[in-house]
Amino acid sequence: MSQTPTTASAKAGEPHVAARAAGLWLGVLVVALAVLWQGIGTAVVAHVVDPRWGTFATFSAFLSASIIAVLIYAVRSRRGQAQGRAVRIRPTEWVKLNLVTAGAFACFYVAATMIPATAASVIETGLGPIAVTTVAYVQNRGRNSAKSLLYPAWVLLAACAVAWFVFAAQESASAHQLAGILLSVVAGSCAAGVLLISRQLAQRGVSALSMSVARFHLAWIICGALSLPALMLGPVDAGQLIAIAGISTVAISAPILLLQWGITLARPLHSAIIISALPVVVLAADVLLGAQLTASIGVAMSLLVAVLLFGLRRGA
């Protein structure tokens, strides 16, 4: 039986479609693994590292992530594995990627000093799906239905419910609570910007490794500046700082680099949904390490997990 040109063209495109779908699902799995790793690592760092050295641990994590990325890039270049005509990040893209990365982490860590870290985290990550979907809706107005905003809105509502129960569990409200909430919202918006910019760069042909080489510099500079007061307060144990840097590298840097790869493969909305589960992983790891869990927060977190799983199952 002879094939028409249309049929032959469709069959020729099937392998490409299958490969693209496989790449998207690989991205989902990589993001999920990175979120699991980062959540457990965050809980471990919180239990092992003294609060005085929290900013130094973050500084170490971002600096080591930059160094690791640069070293891998240099080794690959020397071995000829990097393509000679590799697509480079433009200066404006470099600035935007550094700004949203630093904004996400700096605003989050400042917010975590004003409100409970669980609340700051769940607000930040819960905002991701609605931010990503809203940007896509505005960019494709007339082609996307407003119904596409419905599910991300449910994710945000579930995240807000968790934050509300966390605030309710406090004995007294903080004077800086509103500022902490606003900073968490800014952090979430910047985190969504990381997802969108990374995906755009990947579609232009920029590798995840090149993004990692460029992305973290402003973050480690800011965190380094924030860690100076702790370093200048009193005697410093060099061995302790080296241990903190080592823990930060394994618990924070490695999953961040893995996440950077994953978000360049997966769709931004899928990445945002999975990242929204990060507070759940941190809370579960905290409980395993001995932290107390109230019934109300446990129920709210379970609701958030159910909403996230529903979205992934239906393809968001």
mmCIF file of C-alpha atoms in Angstrom:
data_model
loop_
_atom_site.group_PDB
_atom_site.id
_atom_site.type_symbol
_atom_site.label_atom_id
_atom_site.label_comp_id
_atom_site.label_asym_id
_atom_site.label_seq_id
_atom_site.Cartn_x
_atom_site.Cartn_y
_atom_site.Cartn_z
ATOM 1 C CA MET A 1 0.000 0.000 0.000
ATOM 2 C CA SER A 2 1.464 3.366 -1.030
ATOM 3 C CA GLN A 3 1.803 6.192 1.472
ATOM 4 C CA THR A 4 0.752 9.736 0.813
ATOM 5 C CA PRO A 5 3.330 12.472 1.455
ATOM 6 C CA THR A 6 1.305 13.590 4.493
ATOM 7 C CA THR A 7 1.292 10.098 6.007
ATOM 8 C CA ALA A 8 4.999 9.610 5.370
ATOM 9 C CA SER A 9 5.784 12.994 6.934
ATOM 10 C CA ALA A 10 3.694 12.177 10.008
ATOM 11 C CA LYS A 11 5.442 8.837 10.478
ATOM 12 C CA ALA A 12 8.845 10.459 10.047
ATOM 13 C CA GLY A 13 8.002 12.882 12.833
ATOM 14 C CA GLU A 14 6.883 10.200 15.287
ATOM 15 C CA PRO A 15 10.393 9.411 16.625
ATOM 16 C CA HIS A 16 11.003 13.111 17.246
ATOM 17 C CA VAL A 17 7.726 13.454 19.170
ATOM 18 C CA ALA A 18 8.485 10.325 21.197
ATOM 19 C CA ALA A 19 11.990 11.584 22.020
ATOM 20 C CA ARG A 20 10.613 14.964 23.102
ATOM 21 C CA ALA A 21 8.000 13.310 25.340
ATOM 22 C CA ALA A 22 10.688 11.091 26.867
ATOM 23 C CA GLY A 23 12.823 14.176 27.548
ATOM 24 C CA LEU A 24 9.924 15.919 29.291
ATOM 25 C CA TRP A 25 9.295 12.923 31.551
ATOM 26 C CA LEU A 26 13.013 12.619 32.276
ATOM 27 C CA GLY A 27 12.901 16.248 33.347
ATOM 28 C CA VAL A 28 9.980 15.528 35.692
ATOM 29 C CA LEU A 29 11.893 12.640 37.290
ATOM 30 C CA VAL A 30 15.086 14.692 37.649
ATOM 31 C CA VAL A 31 13.190 17.600 39.232
ATOM 32 C CA ALA A 32 11.431 15.198 41.623
ATOM 33 C CA LEU A 33 14.740 13.610 42.642
ATOM 34 C CA ALA A 34 16.333 17.043 43.129
ATOM 35 C CA VAL A 35 13.404 18.246 45.263
ATOM 36 C CA LEU A 36 13.568 15.094 47.418
ATOM 37 C CA TRP A 37 17.336 15.504 47.837
ATOM 38 C CA GLN A 38 17.119 19.239 48.516
ATOM 39 C CA GLY A 39 14.270 18.820 51.015
ATOM 40 C CA ILE A 40 16.129 16.186 53.029
ATOM 41 C CA GLY A 41 19.355 18.176 52.764
ATOM 42 C CA THR A 42 17.665 21.359 53.980
ATOM 43 C CA ALA A 43 16.293 19.563 57.036
ATOM 44 C CA VAL A 44 19.691 18.030 57.783
ATOM 45 C CA VAL A 45 21.442 21.399 57.498
ATOM 46 C CA ALA A 46 18.823 22.987 59.790
ATOM 47 C CA HIS A 47 19.473 20.325 62.433
ATOM 48 C CA VAL A 48 23.263 20.150 62.122
ATOM 49 C CA VAL A 49 24.318 23.750 61.445
ATOM 50 C CA ASP A 50 24.105 26.363 64.194
ATOM 51 C CA PRO A 51 21.709 29.216 63.243
ATOM 52 C CA ARG A 52 24.625 31.632 63.585
ATOM 53 C CA TRP A 53 26.226 29.999 60.544
ATOM 54 C CA GLY A 54 23.066 29.724 58.433
ATOM 55 C CA THR A 55 24.069 32.478 55.994
ATOM 56 C CA PHE A 56 27.597 31.068 55.776
ATOM 57 C CA ALA A 57 26.163 27.648 54.901
ATOM 58 C CA THR A 58 24.101 29.253 52.128
ATOM 59 C CA PHE A 59 27.115 31.229 50.907
ATOM 60 C CA SER A 60 29.170 28.016 50.821
ATOM 61 C CA ALA A 61 26.437 26.196 48.928
ATOM 62 C CA PHE A 62 26.145 28.753 46.128
ATOM 63 C CA LEU A 63 29.879 29.336 45.863
ATOM 64 C CA SER A 64 30.569 25.601 45.643
ATOM 65 C CA ALA A 65 27.768 25.181 43.094
ATOM 66 C CA SER A 66 29.443 27.830 40.919
ATOM 67 C CA ILE A 67 32.885 26.267 41.357
ATOM 68 C CA ILE A 68 31.628 22.745 40.593
ATOM 69 C CA ALA A 69 29.842 23.959 37.453
ATOM 70 C CA VAL A 70 32.917 25.869 36.260
ATOM 71 C CA LEU A 71 35.201 22.867 36.875
ATOM 72 C CA ILE A 72 32.899 20.464 35.018
ATOM 73 C CA TYR A 73 32.617 22.933 32.150
ATOM 74 C CA ALA A 74 36.414 23.328 32.006
ATOM 75 C CA VAL A 75 36.999 19.545 32.042
ATOM 76 C CA ARG A 76 34.435 18.986 29.300
ATOM 77 C CA SER A 77 35.957 21.765 27.217
ATOM 78 C CA ARG A 78 39.463 20.316 27.554
ATOM 79 C CA ARG A 79 38.203 16.877 26.507
ATOM 80 C CA GLY A 80 36.399 18.354 23.521
ATOM 81 C CA GLN A 81 32.972 17.382 24.831
ATOM 82 C CA ALA A 82 31.709 20.965 24.730
ATOM 83 C CA GLN A 83 30.617 21.977 21.258
ATOM 84 C CA GLY A 84 32.720 24.645 19.573
ATOM 85 C CA ARG A 85 29.617 26.516 18.488
ATOM 86 C CA ALA A 86 27.773 26.150 21.799
ATOM 87 C CA VAL A 87 25.058 28.746 22.299
ATOM 88 C CA ARG A 88 26.208 31.339 24.817
ATOM 89 C CA ILE A 89 24.163 33.250 27.360
ATOM 90 C CA ARG A 90 23.723 36.893 26.389
ATOM 91 C CA PRO A 91 24.754 39.580 28.929
ATOM 92 C CA THR A 92 21.128 40.619 29.512
ATOM 93 C CA GLU A 93 20.142 36.979 30.084
ATOM 94 C CA TRP A 94 23.073 36.560 32.497
ATOM 95 C CA VAL A 95 21.894 39.576 34.495
ATOM 96 C CA LYS A 96 18.260 38.415 34.584
ATOM 97 C CA LEU A 97 19.200 34.860 35.598
ATOM 98 C CA ASN A 98 21.416 36.132 38.434
ATOM 99 C CA LEU A 99 18.806 38.634 39.623
ATOM 100 C CA VAL A 100 15.948 36.127 39.851
ATOM 101 C CA THR A 101 18.207 33.500 41.450
ATOM 102 C CA ALA A 102 19.532 35.906 44.080
ATOM 103 C CA GLY A 103 16.073 37.404 44.575
ATOM 104 C CA ALA A 104 14.498 34.015 45.192
ATOM 105 C CA PHE A 105 17.018 32.885 47.786
ATOM 106 C CA ALA A 106 17.837 36.210 49.456
ATOM 107 C CA CYS A 107 14.165 37.170 49.893
ATOM 108 C CA PHE A 108 13.320 33.691 51.174
ATOM 109 C CA TYR A 109 16.065 33.610 53.801
ATOM 110 C CA VAL A 110 15.245 37.116 55.016
ATOM 111 C CA ALA A 111 11.551 36.156 55.153
ATOM 112 C CA ALA A 112 12.439 33.062 57.173
ATOM 113 C CA THR A 113 13.842 35.358 59.888
ATOM 114 C CA MET A 114 10.505 37.191 60.109
ATOM 115 C CA ILE A 115 8.002 34.319 59.868
ATOM 116 C CA PRO A 116 8.276 30.532 60.401
ATOM 117 C CA ALA A 117 10.469 28.940 57.727
ATOM 118 C CA THR A 118 7.717 26.429 56.842
ATOM 119 C CA ALA A 119 5.292 29.264 56.126
ATOM 120 C CA ALA A 120 7.863 31.179 54.069
ATOM 121 C CA SER A 121 8.719 28.054 52.084
ATOM 122 C CA VAL A 122 5.145 27.001 51.372
ATOM 123 C CA ILE A 123 4.154 30.519 50.259
ATOM 124 C CA GLU A 124 7.198 30.800 47.994
ATOM 125 C CA THR A 125 6.810 27.405 46.323
ATOM 126 C CA GLY A 126 3.007 27.488 46.265
ATOM 127 C CA LEU A 127 3.111 30.682 44.226
ATOM 128 C CA GLY A 128 5.157 29.036 41.451
ATOM 129 C CA PRO A 129 2.406 27.278 39.448
ATOM 130 C CA ILE A 130 0.073 30.302 39.362
ATOM 131 C CA ALA A 131 2.956 32.653 38.438
ATOM 132 C CA VAL A 132 4.156 30.404 35.601
ATOM 133 C CA THR A 133 0.630 29.848 34.267
ATOM 134 C CA THR A 134 -0.262 33.546 34.457
ATOM 135 C CA VAL A 135 2.812 34.495 32.427
ATOM 136 C CA ALA A 136 1.941 31.837 29.819
ATOM 137 C CA TYR A 137 -1.668 33.077 29.724
ATOM 138 C CA VAL A 138 -0.603 36.693 29.167
ATOM 139 C CA GLN A 139 1.943 35.725 26.505
ATOM 140 C CA ASN A 140 -0.552 33.487 24.642
ATOM 141 C CA ARG A 141 -3.724 35.447 25.223
ATOM 142 C CA GLY A 142 -6.455 34.293 22.895
ATOM 143 C CA ARG A 143 -5.012 30.791 22.623
ATOM 144 C CA ASN A 144 -5.011 29.674 26.268
ATOM 145 C CA SER A 145 -8.257 29.329 28.187
ATOM 146 C CA ALA A 146 -8.677 31.176 31.464
ATOM 147 C CA LYS A 147 -9.526 27.755 32.914
ATOM 148 C CA SER A 148 -5.786 26.995 32.783
ATOM 149 C CA LEU A 149 -5.445 29.257 35.848
ATOM 150 C CA LEU A 150 -7.920 27.215 37.900
ATOM 151 C CA TYR A 151 -5.663 24.360 38.988
ATOM 152 C CA PRO A 152 -2.668 26.574 39.917
ATOM 153 C CA ALA A 153 -5.106 28.643 41.987
ATOM 154 C CA TRP A 154 -6.034 25.485 43.922
ATOM 155 C CA VAL A 155 -2.339 24.813 44.558
ATOM 156 C CA LEU A 156 -1.926 28.350 45.910
ATOM 157 C CA LEU A 157 -5.009 27.988 48.126
ATOM 158 C CA ALA A 158 -3.703 24.697 49.547
ATOM 159 C CA ALA A 159 -0.310 26.334 50.218
ATOM 160 C CA CYS A 160 -2.008 29.293 51.910
ATOM 161 C CA ALA A 161 -3.972 26.867 54.094
ATOM 162 C CA VAL A 162 -0.703 25.309 55.287
ATOM 163 C CA ALA A 163 0.759 28.754 55.986
ATOM 164 C CA TRP A 164 -2.397 29.789 57.893
ATOM 165 C CA PHE A 165 -2.189 26.749 60.183
ATOM 166 C CA VAL A 166 1.523 27.422 60.751
ATOM 167 C CA PHE A 167 0.750 31.012 61.766
ATOM 168 C CA ALA A 168 -2.154 29.825 63.946
ATOM 169 C CA ALA A 169 0.209 27.485 65.820
ATOM 170 C CA GLN A 170 2.307 30.461 66.919
ATOM 171 C CA GLU A 171 1.725 31.796 70.413
ATOM 172 C CA SER A 172 1.896 35.384 69.197
ATOM 173 C CA ALA A 173 2.056 37.121 65.841
ATOM 174 C CA SER A 174 5.344 38.684 64.800
ATOM 175 C CA ALA A 175 5.506 42.427 64.205
ATOM 176 C CA HIS A 176 7.262 41.674 60.924
ATOM 177 C CA GLN A 177 4.723 39.082 59.757
ATOM 178 C CA LEU A 178 3.336 41.105 56.846
ATOM 179 C CA ALA A 179 6.847 41.969 55.609
ATOM 180 C CA GLY A 180 7.797 38.290 55.820
ATOM 181 C CA ILE A 181 4.764 37.276 53.782
ATOM 182 C CA LEU A 182 5.479 39.924 51.127
ATOM 183 C CA LEU A 183 9.121 38.845 50.873
ATOM 184 C CA SER A 184 7.977 35.225 50.458
ATOM 185 C CA VAL A 185 5.746 36.344 47.585
ATOM 186 C CA VAL A 186 8.689 38.154 45.957
ATOM 187 C CA ALA A 187 10.827 35.030 46.443
ATOM 188 C CA GLY A 188 8.157 32.902 44.771
ATOM 189 C CA SER A 189 7.895 35.286 41.841
ATOM 190 C CA CYS A 190 11.668 35.217 41.375
ATOM 191 C CA ALA A 191 11.683 31.409 41.594
ATOM 192 C CA ALA A 192 9.067 31.281 38.847
ATOM 193 C CA GLY A 193 11.303 33.601 36.844
ATOM 194 C CA VAL A 194 14.152 31.090 37.192
ATOM 195 C CA LEU A 195 11.923 28.357 35.737
ATOM 196 C CA LEU A 196 10.739 30.463 32.812
ATOM 197 C CA ILE A 197 14.144 31.928 31.914
ATOM 198 C CA SER A 198 15.847 28.525 32.194
ATOM 199 C CA ARG A 199 13.284 26.952 29.888
ATOM 200 C CA GLN A 200 13.622 29.798 27.364
ATOM 201 C CA LEU A 201 17.411 29.467 27.373
ATOM 202 C CA ALA A 202 17.156 25.687 26.944
ATOM 203 C CA GLN A 203 14.860 26.130 23.941
ATOM 204 C CA ARG A 204 17.453 28.504 22.464
ATOM 205 C CA GLY A 205 20.076 25.793 22.854
ATOM 206 C CA VAL A 206 21.866 26.918 26.025
ATOM 207 C CA SER A 207 22.947 23.920 28.127
ATOM 208 C CA ALA A 208 22.011 23.431 31.791
ATOM 209 C CA LEU A 209 25.740 23.411 32.602
ATOM 210 C CA SER A 210 26.232 26.832 30.996
ATOM 211 C CA MET A 211 23.322 28.186 33.063
ATOM 212 C CA SER A 212 24.827 26.757 36.245
ATOM 213 C CA VAL A 213 28.164 28.389 35.416
ATOM 214 C CA ALA A 214 26.468 31.781 35.083
ATOM 215 C CA ARG A 215 23.563 31.668 37.524
ATOM 216 C CA PHE A 216 24.770 31.680 41.145
ATOM 217 C CA HIS A 217 27.351 34.483 41.339
ATOM 218 C CA LEU A 218 25.115 37.252 42.661
ATOM 219 C CA ALA A 219 23.566 34.781 45.133
ATOM 220 C CA TRP A 220 26.887 33.802 46.720
ATOM 221 C CA ILE A 221 28.078 37.412 46.791
ATOM 222 C CA ILE A 222 24.926 38.520 48.665
ATOM 223 C CA CYS A 223 24.985 35.532 51.029
ATOM 224 C CA GLY A 224 28.691 36.094 51.627
ATOM 225 C CA ALA A 225 28.011 39.705 52.603
ATOM 226 C CA LEU A 226 25.198 38.578 54.931
ATOM 227 C CA SER A 227 27.528 36.060 56.600
ATOM 228 C CA LEU A 228 30.214 38.647 57.443
ATOM 229 C CA PRO A 229 28.627 39.785 60.755
ATOM 230 C CA ALA A 230 28.653 36.204 62.071
ATOM 231 C CA LEU A 231 32.281 35.785 61.040
ATOM 232 C CA MET A 232 33.261 39.047 62.765
ATOM 233 C CA LEU A 233 31.336 38.459 66.012
ATOM 234 C CA GLY A 234 33.903 36.311 67.764
ATOM 235 C CA PRO A 235 36.389 33.456 67.488
ATOM 236 C CA VAL A 236 35.943 31.292 64.413
ATOM 237 C CA ASP A 237 36.769 27.588 64.253
ATOM 238 C CA ALA A 238 38.219 26.924 60.789
ATOM 239 C CA GLY A 239 37.481 23.198 61.104
ATOM 240 C CA GLN A 240 33.820 23.944 61.851
ATOM 241 C CA LEU A 241 33.540 26.235 58.817
ATOM 242 C CA ILE A 242 35.110 23.594 56.559
ATOM 243 C CA ALA A 243 32.635 21.002 57.889
ATOM 244 C CA ILE A 244 29.712 23.368 57.252
ATOM 245 C CA ALA A 245 30.961 24.012 53.717
ATOM 246 C CA GLY A 246 31.207 20.252 53.092
ATOM 247 C CA ILE A 247 27.695 19.578 54.414
ATOM 248 C CA SER A 248 26.297 22.475 52.365
ATOM 249 C CA THR A 249 27.932 21.176 49.200
ATOM 250 C CA VAL A 250 26.380 17.720 49.557
ATOM 251 C CA ALA A 251 23.020 18.792 50.979
ATOM 252 C CA ILE A 252 22.345 21.973 48.985
ATOM 253 C CA SER A 253 24.758 22.493 46.068
ATOM 254 C CA ALA A 254 24.403 19.052 44.492
ATOM 255 C CA PRO A 255 20.583 19.017 44.392
ATOM 256 C CA ILE A 256 20.517 22.622 43.112
ATOM 257 C CA LEU A 257 22.741 21.658 40.168
ATOM 258 C CA LEU A 258 20.564 18.587 39.540
ATOM 259 C CA LEU A 259 17.459 20.765 39.678
ATOM 260 C CA GLN A 260 18.947 23.181 37.131
ATOM 261 C CA TRP A 261 19.274 20.288 34.694
ATOM 262 C CA GLY A 262 15.756 19.059 35.373
ATOM 263 C CA ILE A 263 14.013 22.403 34.875
ATOM 264 C CA THR A 264 15.612 22.795 31.442
ATOM 265 C CA LEU A 265 14.016 19.484 30.395
ATOM 266 C CA ALA A 266 10.572 19.607 32.010
ATOM 267 C CA ARG A 267 7.771 22.073 31.320
ATOM 268 C CA PRO A 268 7.880 25.091 33.681
ATOM 269 C CA LEU A 269 4.437 24.288 35.126
ATOM 270 C CA HIS A 270 5.378 20.669 35.862
ATOM 271 C CA SER A 271 8.592 21.846 37.523
ATOM 272 C CA ALA A 272 6.673 24.429 39.576
ATOM 273 C CA ILE A 273 4.162 21.801 40.745
ATOM 274 C CA ILE A 274 6.873 19.403 41.891
ATOM 275 C CA ILE A 275 8.873 22.175 43.568
ATOM 276 C CA SER A 276 5.693 23.084 45.470
ATOM 277 C CA ALA A 277 6.154 19.786 47.323
ATOM 278 C CA LEU A 278 9.515 20.907 48.744
ATOM 279 C CA PRO A 279 8.035 22.120 52.090
ATOM 280 C CA VAL A 280 6.342 18.727 52.490
ATOM 281 C CA VAL A 281 9.675 16.930 52.049
ATOM 282 C CA VAL A 282 11.399 19.300 54.489
ATOM 283 C CA LEU A 283 8.626 18.817 57.058
ATOM 284 C CA ALA A 284 8.699 15.020 56.695
ATOM 285 C CA ALA A 285 12.486 14.987 57.124
ATOM 286 C CA ASP A 286 12.178 17.316 60.138
ATOM 287 C CA VAL A 287 9.690 14.944 61.774
ATOM 288 C CA LEU A 288 11.987 11.964 61.137
ATOM 289 C CA LEU A 289 14.783 13.939 62.804
ATOM 290 C CA GLY A 290 12.654 14.557 65.889
ATOM 291 C CA ALA A 291 10.570 17.660 65.197
ATOM 292 C CA GLN A 292 6.975 17.892 66.432
ATOM 293 C CA LEU A 293 4.060 17.885 63.974
ATOM 294 C CA THR A 294 0.634 19.279 64.820
ATOM 295 C CA ALA A 295 -2.443 17.524 63.457
ATOM 296 C CA SER A 296 -3.710 20.662 61.675
ATOM 297 C CA ILE A 297 -0.437 21.225 59.793
ATOM 298 C CA GLY A 298 -0.253 17.521 58.938
ATOM 299 C CA VAL A 299 -3.767 17.576 57.461
ATOM 300 C CA ALA A 300 -3.057 20.775 55.518
ATOM 301 C CA MET A 301 0.187 19.339 54.114
ATOM 302 C CA SER A 302 -1.671 16.152 53.120
ATOM 303 C CA LEU A 303 -4.212 18.278 51.252
ATOM 304 C CA LEU A 304 -1.379 20.077 49.436
ATOM 305 C CA VAL A 305 0.190 16.734 48.437
ATOM 306 C CA ALA A 306 -3.184 15.481 47.138
ATOM 307 C CA VAL A 307 -3.662 18.626 45.019
ATOM 308 C CA LEU A 308 -0.137 18.343 43.591
ATOM 309 C CA LEU A 309 -0.503 14.638 42.750
ATOM 310 C CA PHE A 310 -3.851 15.322 41.083
ATOM 311 C CA GLY A 311 -2.259 17.994 38.906
ATOM 312 C CA LEU A 312 0.635 15.795 37.833
ATOM 313 C CA ARG A 313 -1.665 12.868 37.077
ATOM 314 C CA ARG A 314 -3.916 14.935 34.828
ATOM 315 C CA GLY A 315 -0.904 16.652 33.221
ATOM 316 C CA ALA A 316 -1.753 20.028 34.788
#
